[in-house]
Coordinates of C-alpha atoms and ligand atoms in Angstrom, one line a residue:
M1 CA 128.2 79.9 96.2
P2 CA 127.5 80.9 99.9
D3 CA 126.3 78.2 102.3
P4 CA 122.6 77.7 101.8
A5 CA 120.6 79.1 104.8
T6 CA 119.2 75.6 105.4
S7 CA 122.5 74.0 106.3
G8 CA 122.4 73.1 110.0
S9 CA 118.6 73.8 110.1
N10 CA 115.4 71.9 109.2
V11 CA 113.5 75.1 108.2
F12 CA 112.5 75.7 104.6
Y13 CA 113.3 79.4 104.9
R14 CA 111.6 82.2 103.0
K15 CA 114.9 83.0 101.3
L16 CA 117.2 80.1 100.8
T17 CA 120.3 82.0 100.0
R18 CA 120.8 84.1 103.2
H19 CA 121.3 83.6 106.8
Y20 CA 118.8 85.2 109.2
P21 CA 119.4 86.8 112.5
R22 CA 117.5 84.8 115.1
I23 CA 115.0 87.0 117.0
V24 CA 114.2 85.9 120.5
R25 CA 112.0 88.7 121.8
G26 CA 110.0 91.8 120.8
E27 CA 109.1 94.8 123.0
G28 CA 107.2 97.8 121.8
C29 CA 108.8 99.0 118.5
Y30 CA 111.9 96.8 118.9
L31 CA 113.1 93.3 118.2
F32 CA 116.0 91.7 119.9
D33 CA 118.2 88.9 118.5
E34 CA 120.0 86.1 120.3
A35 CA 123.1 88.2 120.6
G36 CA 121.1 91.0 122.2
R37 CA 121.2 93.3 119.1
R38 CA 118.2 95.6 118.9
Y39 CA 116.3 96.3 115.6
F40 CA 113.7 99.0 115.1
D41 CA 110.7 97.2 113.6
A42 CA 109.8 100.1 111.4
C43 CA 107.5 98.1 109.2
G44 CA 105.6 96.3 112.0
G45 CA 106.9 93.1 110.4
A46 CA 104.8 93.0 107.3
F47 CA 102.5 95.9 108.2
V48 CA 101.1 93.7 110.9
V49 CA 102.4 94.8 114.4
N50 CA 100.1 97.7 114.9
L51 CA 100.0 97.6 118.7
G52 CA 103.7 97.0 119.2
H53 CA 105.4 93.8 120.4
G54 CA 104.8 92.2 123.8
V55 CA 101.3 93.5 124.7
A56 CA 100.3 91.4 127.7
E57 CA 96.6 91.9 127.3
I58 CA 96.6 90.1 123.9
A59 CA 98.8 87.3 125.2
T60 CA 96.4 86.8 128.1
A61 CA 93.3 86.8 125.9
V62 CA 94.9 84.2 123.6
G63 CA 96.0 82.0 126.6
N64 CA 92.6 82.3 128.3
Q65 CA 90.7 81.4 125.1
A66 CA 93.0 78.4 124.4
R67 CA 92.3 77.2 127.9
T68 CA 88.5 77.8 127.7
L69 CA 87.8 76.6 124.2
G70 CA 90.5 75.9 121.7
Y71 CA 88.5 74.8 118.7
V72 CA 85.0 74.0 117.5
N73 CA 83.7 73.3 114.0
G74 CA 82.4 76.5 112.5
T75 CA 79.7 74.6 110.6
A76 CA 78.2 73.2 113.8
F77 CA 78.6 75.9 116.5
T78 CA 79.0 79.6 117.2
H79 CA 80.9 80.9 120.2
D80 CA 81.5 84.2 122.1
P81 CA 84.8 85.2 120.5
V82 CA 83.4 85.0 116.9
E83 CA 80.2 86.9 117.9
E84 CA 82.3 89.6 119.7
L85 CA 84.8 89.9 116.9
A86 CA 82.0 90.3 114.3
A87 CA 80.3 92.9 116.5
E88 CA 83.5 94.9 117.0
I89 CA 84.3 94.9 113.3
A90 CA 80.8 95.8 112.3
Q91 CA 80.8 98.7 114.8
L92 CA 84.0 100.1 113.3
S93 CA 83.0 99.6 109.7
A94 CA 80.7 101.7 107.5
A95 CA 76.9 101.1 108.1
D96 CA 76.2 98.4 105.6
L97 CA 79.2 96.3 106.4
E98 CA 77.7 94.2 109.1
L99 CA 78.6 90.6 108.5
V100 CA 82.0 89.2 109.2
Y101 CA 83.5 85.9 107.9
P102 CA 86.8 85.3 109.8
L103 CA 89.7 83.5 108.1
G104 CA 93.4 83.1 108.7
S105 CA 95.4 85.1 106.0
G106 CA 94.8 88.0 103.7
S107 CA 95.1 85.7 100.6
E108 CA 92.3 83.5 102.0
A109 CA 90.1 86.6 102.6
V110 CA 90.7 87.8 99.0
E111 CA 89.9 84.3 97.6
A112 CA 86.7 84.2 99.7
A113 CA 85.7 87.8 98.7
L114 CA 86.1 87.0 95.0
K115 CA 84.2 83.8 95.4
L116 CA 81.5 85.6 97.3
A117 CA 81.1 88.1 94.4
R118 CA 80.9 85.3 91.8
Q119 CA 78.5 83.3 93.9
Y120 CA 76.3 86.3 94.6
W121 CA 75.8 86.9 90.8
I122 CA 75.1 83.3 90.1
E123 CA 72.5 83.1 92.9
M124 CA 71.0 86.3 91.6
G125 CA 70.4 84.5 88.3
R126 CA 73.1 86.6 86.6
G127 CA 75.7 83.9 85.9
A128 CA 77.1 85.8 83.0
K129 CA 78.7 88.3 85.4
R130 CA 82.0 86.4 85.9
K131 CA 84.8 88.8 84.9
V132 CA 87.0 90.6 87.5
I133 CA 88.7 93.9 87.0
A134 CA 91.9 94.6 89.0
L135 CA 94.5 97.3 89.0
A136 CA 98.2 97.2 87.9
P137 CA 100.4 97.3 89.8
S138 CA 98.7 95.7 92.7
Y139 CA 99.0 92.9 95.3
H140 CA 96.2 90.8 96.7
G141 CA 98.0 87.6 97.9
N142 CA 99.7 84.5 96.9
T143 CA 97.0 81.7 96.5
L144 CA 96.1 81.2 92.9
L145 CA 93.0 83.4 92.6
A146 CA 94.6 86.1 94.7
L147 CA 97.7 85.9 92.7
S148 CA 95.7 86.1 89.5
V149 CA 94.2 89.4 90.5
S150 CA 97.6 90.7 91.6
A151 CA 99.8 92.4 89.1
R152 CA 103.2 91.6 90.4
P153 CA 105.1 89.7 87.7
H154 CA 107.9 88.5 89.9
S155 CA 105.5 86.7 92.2
S156 CA 103.6 85.0 89.5
A157 CA 106.3 84.1 87.0
F158 CA 106.3 80.3 87.7
F159 CA 102.5 80.0 87.8
K160 CA 101.2 81.8 84.8
D161 CA 99.7 78.6 83.3
W162 CA 97.5 78.1 86.4
M163 CA 96.1 81.6 86.8
V164 CA 92.7 82.9 85.8
E165 CA 92.2 85.7 83.3
V166 CA 91.6 89.2 84.8
I167 CA 90.9 92.6 83.2
R168 CA 93.8 94.9 84.1
V169 CA 93.4 98.7 84.5
P170 CA 96.3 101.0 85.4
A171 CA 96.4 101.8 89.1
P172 CA 96.3 105.5 90.2
Y173 CA 100.1 105.9 90.7
P174 CA 100.6 109.7 90.7
Y175 CA 104.4 109.5 90.8
R176 CA 104.5 107.5 87.5
C177 CA 101.2 108.4 85.8
E178 CA 101.0 110.6 82.7
C179 CA 99.4 113.5 84.7
R180 CA 101.8 113.1 87.7
G181 CA 98.8 113.3 90.0
K182 CA 97.7 116.8 89.0
P183 CA 94.5 117.9 87.3
P184 CA 93.5 117.4 84.5
Y185 CA 93.9 113.8 85.7
C186 CA 94.9 111.0 83.3
P187 CA 92.4 108.1 83.0
A188 CA 94.3 106.0 85.6
C189 CA 94.2 108.8 88.2
S190 CA 90.7 110.0 87.5
G191 CA 89.1 106.6 87.6
V192 CA 87.8 106.9 84.0
A193 CA 90.0 103.9 83.0
I194 CA 87.8 101.7 85.2
E195 CA 84.5 102.7 83.7
A196 CA 86.1 102.3 80.2
A197 CA 87.2 98.8 81.1
I198 CA 83.7 97.9 82.3
L199 CA 82.2 99.2 79.1
E200 CA 84.7 97.4 76.9
A201 CA 84.2 94.1 78.7
G202 CA 80.4 94.6 78.6
P203 CA 78.8 95.4 82.0
G204 CA 76.7 92.3 81.9
S205 CA 79.8 90.2 82.1
V206 CA 81.7 92.0 84.9
A207 CA 81.2 90.6 88.5
A208 CA 83.6 92.8 90.5
L209 CA 86.4 95.3 90.8
I210 CA 89.0 94.5 93.4
A211 CA 91.4 97.2 94.5
E212 CA 93.6 98.5 97.3
P213 CA 92.1 101.9 98.4
I214 CA 95.6 103.2 99.0
G215 CA 98.4 101.3 97.3
G216 CA 100.3 98.7 99.3
S217 CA 103.9 97.8 98.6
S218 CA 103.2 97.5 94.8
T219 CA 102.7 101.2 94.3
G220 CA 104.5 102.2 97.6
A221 CA 101.6 103.8 99.5
S222 CA 100.3 105.8 96.5
V223 CA 97.3 107.8 97.6
P224 CA 94.6 108.4 94.9
H225 CA 93.2 112.0 94.8
E226 CA 90.1 112.8 96.9
G227 CA 87.5 112.3 94.2
Y228 CA 88.9 109.0 92.8
W229 CA 86.9 106.5 94.8
A230 CA 83.6 108.3 94.5
R231 CA 84.0 108.3 90.8
V232 CA 84.8 104.5 90.8
R233 CA 81.9 103.8 93.1
E234 CA 79.5 105.6 90.8
A235 CA 80.8 103.6 87.8
C236 CA 80.4 100.3 89.8
D237 CA 76.8 101.3 90.8
R238 CA 75.9 102.4 87.2
H239 CA 77.1 99.0 85.8
E240 CA 76.2 96.7 88.7
V241 CA 79.7 95.8 89.5
L242 CA 80.6 94.8 93.1
L243 CA 83.3 96.9 94.6
I244 CA 85.8 94.8 96.7
A245 CA 88.0 97.0 98.8
D246 CA 91.1 95.0 99.8
E247 CA 92.0 96.6 103.1
V248 CA 94.2 93.7 104.2
L249 CA 97.2 96.1 104.5
T250 CA 95.5 99.5 104.8
G251 CA 92.7 98.5 107.2
A252 CA 92.6 98.2 111.0
G253 CA 93.7 101.8 111.4
R254 CA 97.0 101.7 109.5
T255 CA 96.3 104.9 107.5
G256 CA 94.9 106.8 110.5
T257 CA 91.2 105.8 110.0
W258 CA 89.7 102.3 110.5
S259 CA 89.6 101.8 106.7
A260 CA 91.6 103.7 104.1
L261 CA 88.4 104.2 102.0
E262 CA 86.6 106.0 104.9
P263 CA 87.9 109.5 104.2
Y264 CA 86.7 109.2 100.6
G265 CA 83.2 108.8 101.8
V266 CA 82.8 105.6 99.9
V267 CA 81.4 102.2 101.1
P268 CA 82.5 99.0 99.3
D269 CA 80.2 96.0 98.8
I270 CA 82.8 93.7 100.2
M271 CA 85.9 94.5 102.3
T272 CA 88.8 92.3 103.2
L273 CA 90.8 92.8 106.4
G274 CA 93.9 91.0 107.6
K275 CA 97.4 91.7 108.8
G276 CA 96.9 94.2 111.7
I277 CA 93.5 93.0 112.9
A278 CA 95.1 90.7 115.5
G279 CA 98.2 92.8 115.8
G280 CA 100.4 89.9 114.6
Y281 CA 99.7 87.9 117.7
V282 CA 97.9 85.3 115.6
P283 CA 97.1 85.1 111.9
L284 CA 93.6 86.5 111.4
S285 CA 91.7 88.0 108.4
A286 CA 88.1 88.6 107.5
V287 CA 85.7 89.2 104.7
V288 CA 83.1 91.9 105.6
T289 CA 80.0 92.5 103.7
S290 CA 76.4 93.6 103.9
R291 CA 73.3 91.6 104.9
A292 CA 71.8 92.3 101.5
I293 CA 74.6 90.4 99.8
A294 CA 74.7 87.5 102.3
D295 CA 70.8 87.3 102.1
V296 CA 71.1 86.3 98.5
L297 CA 73.2 83.3 99.5
A298 CA 70.9 82.6 102.5
R299 CA 67.8 82.5 100.2
G300 CA 69.7 80.4 97.6
S301 CA 72.5 77.8 98.3
G302 CA 72.5 78.6 102.0
S303 CA 76.2 79.2 102.5
L304 CA 79.4 80.7 101.1
A305 CA 81.2 78.0 99.2
H306 CA 84.5 78.6 100.8
A307 CA 84.9 76.1 103.6
Q308 CA 88.1 76.1 105.7
T309 CA 88.8 74.1 108.8
F310 CA 90.2 77.1 110.7
S311 CA 87.7 79.8 109.8
H312 CA 85.8 81.3 112.7
H313 CA 88.5 80.0 115.0
P314 CA 87.9 80.8 118.7
V315 CA 91.5 81.6 119.7
L316 CA 92.1 83.7 116.6
C317 CA 88.9 85.6 117.1
A318 CA 89.7 86.2 120.7
A319 CA 93.0 87.7 119.7
G320 CA 91.2 89.9 117.3
V321 CA 88.7 91.0 119.9
A322 CA 91.5 91.9 122.4
T323 CA 93.4 93.7 119.6
L324 CA 90.4 95.8 118.6
R325 CA 89.5 96.6 122.2
Y326 CA 93.1 97.6 122.9
L327 CA 93.1 99.9 119.8
R328 CA 89.9 101.5 120.9
G329 CA 90.7 101.7 124.6
N330 CA 94.1 103.4 123.9
R331 CA 92.8 105.5 121.1
L332 CA 95.5 104.1 118.9
I333 CA 93.8 104.8 115.5
E334 CA 93.7 108.5 116.5
R335 CA 97.3 108.2 117.6
C336 CA 98.2 106.6 114.2
A337 CA 96.7 109.7 112.5
D338 CA 98.6 112.1 114.7
M339 CA 101.9 110.2 114.6
G340 CA 101.4 109.7 110.8
R341 CA 101.5 113.5 110.4
V342 CA 104.8 113.6 112.4
L343 CA 106.2 110.7 110.3
H344 CA 105.4 112.4 107.0
S345 CA 106.7 115.8 108.1
R346 CA 110.0 114.2 109.2
L347 CA 110.2 112.0 106.1
S348 CA 109.7 115.0 103.8
A349 CA 113.4 115.9 104.6
L350 CA 114.4 112.7 102.9
R351 CA 113.4 114.3 99.6
D352 CA 116.6 116.3 99.7
L353 CA 118.7 113.1 99.7
P354 CA 120.2 111.7 96.5
L355 CA 118.3 108.8 94.9
V356 CA 115.1 109.7 96.8
G357 CA 112.5 110.3 94.1
D358 CA 109.3 110.4 96.2
V359 CA 108.0 110.1 99.7
R360 CA 104.3 109.5 100.1
G361 CA 101.5 107.8 102.1
R362 CA 99.0 108.4 104.8
G363 CA 98.9 107.7 108.5
L364 CA 101.7 105.4 109.6
L365 CA 102.1 104.0 106.1
A366 CA 104.9 105.5 104.0
G367 CA 106.6 104.6 100.7
I368 CA 109.9 105.9 99.7
E369 CA 110.8 105.4 96.0
F370 CA 114.4 105.5 94.8
V371 CA 115.3 106.7 91.3
A372 CA 118.5 107.2 89.2
D373 CA 117.4 110.6 88.1
R374 CA 115.0 112.7 90.2
E375 CA 114.1 115.0 87.2
T376 CA 113.2 112.3 84.7
R377 CA 112.1 109.8 87.4
E378 CA 114.2 107.2 85.6
P379 CA 114.4 104.1 87.8
L380 CA 117.7 102.6 88.9
A381 CA 118.9 99.7 86.8
R382 CA 117.4 96.5 88.4
S383 CA 120.8 94.9 88.1
A384 CA 122.0 97.3 90.9
G385 CA 119.6 95.6 93.3
F386 CA 119.2 98.9 95.2
A387 CA 116.1 98.1 97.2
E388 CA 117.7 94.9 98.4
A389 CA 121.0 96.7 99.2
F390 CA 119.1 99.4 101.1
T391 CA 117.2 96.8 103.1
Q392 CA 120.4 95.0 104.1
A393 CA 122.2 98.3 105.0
A394 CA 119.1 99.3 107.0
L395 CA 119.2 95.9 108.9
E396 CA 122.9 96.4 109.6
A397 CA 122.0 99.9 110.9
G398 CA 119.3 98.3 113.1
L399 CA 116.3 99.3 111.1
V400 CA 113.8 96.9 109.6
V401 CA 112.0 98.1 106.4
W402 CA 109.9 96.5 103.7
P403 CA 111.4 96.5 100.2
N404 CA 109.6 96.2 96.9
I405 CA 110.8 96.1 93.3
G406 CA 109.5 96.3 89.8
H407 CA 106.7 98.8 90.1
A408 CA 108.2 101.4 87.7
D409 CA 107.7 99.2 84.6
G410 CA 107.1 95.7 85.7
H411 CA 110.9 95.0 86.1
N412 CA 112.7 98.1 87.3
G413 CA 111.8 100.1 90.3
D414 CA 113.0 100.2 93.9
L415 CA 111.1 101.3 96.9
V416 CA 110.9 100.7 100.6
M417 CA 108.0 101.0 103.0
L418 CA 107.7 102.1 106.5
A419 CA 104.8 101.2 108.8
P420 CA 105.8 101.5 112.5
P421 CA 103.6 100.3 115.3
F422 CA 100.9 102.9 116.3
I423 CA 102.7 103.4 119.7
V424 CA 105.7 105.0 118.0
T425 CA 106.8 108.2 119.6
E426 CA 108.1 111.4 118.0
D427 CA 111.7 110.6 119.3
Q428 CA 111.4 107.2 117.7
I429 CA 110.3 108.7 114.4
D430 CA 113.5 110.8 114.5
E431 CA 115.4 107.6 115.2
I432 CA 113.8 106.1 112.0
A433 CA 114.9 109.1 109.9
V434 CA 118.5 109.0 111.2
L435 CA 118.8 105.2 110.6
F436 CA 117.2 105.6 107.2
T437 CA 119.7 108.2 106.1
R438 CA 122.6 106.0 107.3
A439 CA 121.2 103.1 105.4
L440 CA 120.9 105.2 102.2
W441 CA 124.6 106.1 102.3
G442 CA 125.5 102.5 103.1
A443 CA 123.4 101.2 100.2
A444 CA 124.7 103.7 97.7
E445 CA 128.2 102.7 98.6
R446 CA 127.4 99.0 98.5
V447 CA 126.0 99.0 95.0
G448 CA 128.3 101.8 93.7
V449 CA 125.5 104.1 92.5
A450 CA 126.2 107.9 92.4
R451 CA 125.1 109.9 95.4
Ligands
PLP1 N1 95.9 91.9 100.1 C1 96.8 92.9 100.3 C2 96.5 94.3 100.0 C3 98.1 92.6 100.8 O1 99.0 93.6 101.0 C4 98.4 91.3 101.2 C5 99.7 90.9 101.7 O2 100.7 91.6 101.7 C6 97.4 90.3 100.9 C7 96.2 90.6 100.4 C8 97.7 88.8 101.3 O3 97.8 88.7 102.6 P1 98.6 87.4 103.2 O4 100.0 87.6 103.0 O5 98.2 87.5 104.7 O6 98.0 86.2 102.6

């Protein structure tokens, strides 16, 4: 057995069986380790580093705020950074999404959003509305309620006994759906499956549907067809089900628009944001909703029953304000859309490579799915560990990607995601494609799968 990663360190590492390069600095799209080795951060960490590394304006805003006011209790005071952050987010979001509840992580935002939905119905005098519908595959976070709505078996295996029951509906996943993403659409891709699930559960018992507007890593950036969300919205309206759009990964401009739902012309009742809203400089997330929903609580219990010491935190909010102003000032969401088109046109060449089954996504969010057979779409045997081998080969080539497994059937399935910072240039996109191809050969050799 190799030396555990913890020998000689006091850190309880994310992976206890491997040794990590020690990163000492980030600049633009690159990370540098202690030996001076450069890595292309092609997934912005975990879909977080939207502005690039080392932006002085954000560091200054964080430092200034920490000097001016580091912390106040959010139940006793308000302050400029939280007021400004809420105004910035409200301005960027669809008309009704006006109220912003800042938290620290995406999981916290998902927990709070689901609690808000439940509390809303209870305070409306409709306590029977308690069930939640969620898609499969999906990912919404790792705290127990967020894990319960997620359909990612390898994350929840140890905790099944503690999770709450959720109604599962197949996610629109064109590469693996019956209809393969082409009309006539299957129930998963058309959205019909969601209305069927509401009717089967009994509309009077369903509180909310939570979903990622464009799939995150669990469906590898799968993009539902253009009519999907309108159909789902209609079903939610018809049956009085709150629509929670989990934009933790896709929001803050990642898909080339502020929210991934925006191009569908659909407004959710509740939206969660996280990851990129503070560019990775501090942890920050948010629940965004309408005054109409918050007013029900205001007239009833008087508050959202989700108290956290560090919600509405001045320094975190100041980082968010600086990030959103930087995005706006440098037109980085527009740039994300433009560079996204370049990324997807360059990545389409990967389809000719062996083992590459599909390349998809929108904006600067891309998923590349590997398969054993491109005709039948048969996944690689999980025992080959291809996604892991690819990620390691990519790291050795100097490229950081985000792997995911299990999406094909709950166990098999290998894909990697790309989500470079919005400042990425065309030349750097070429660099990603070259390093990606090198990693593919390296991984195929490593696990001995046919090219
Ligand atoms: N929601 C989505 C769509 C995510 O992709 C994630 C994380 O990957 C989360 C929620 C949870 O966010 P966090 O890891 O910040 O708790």
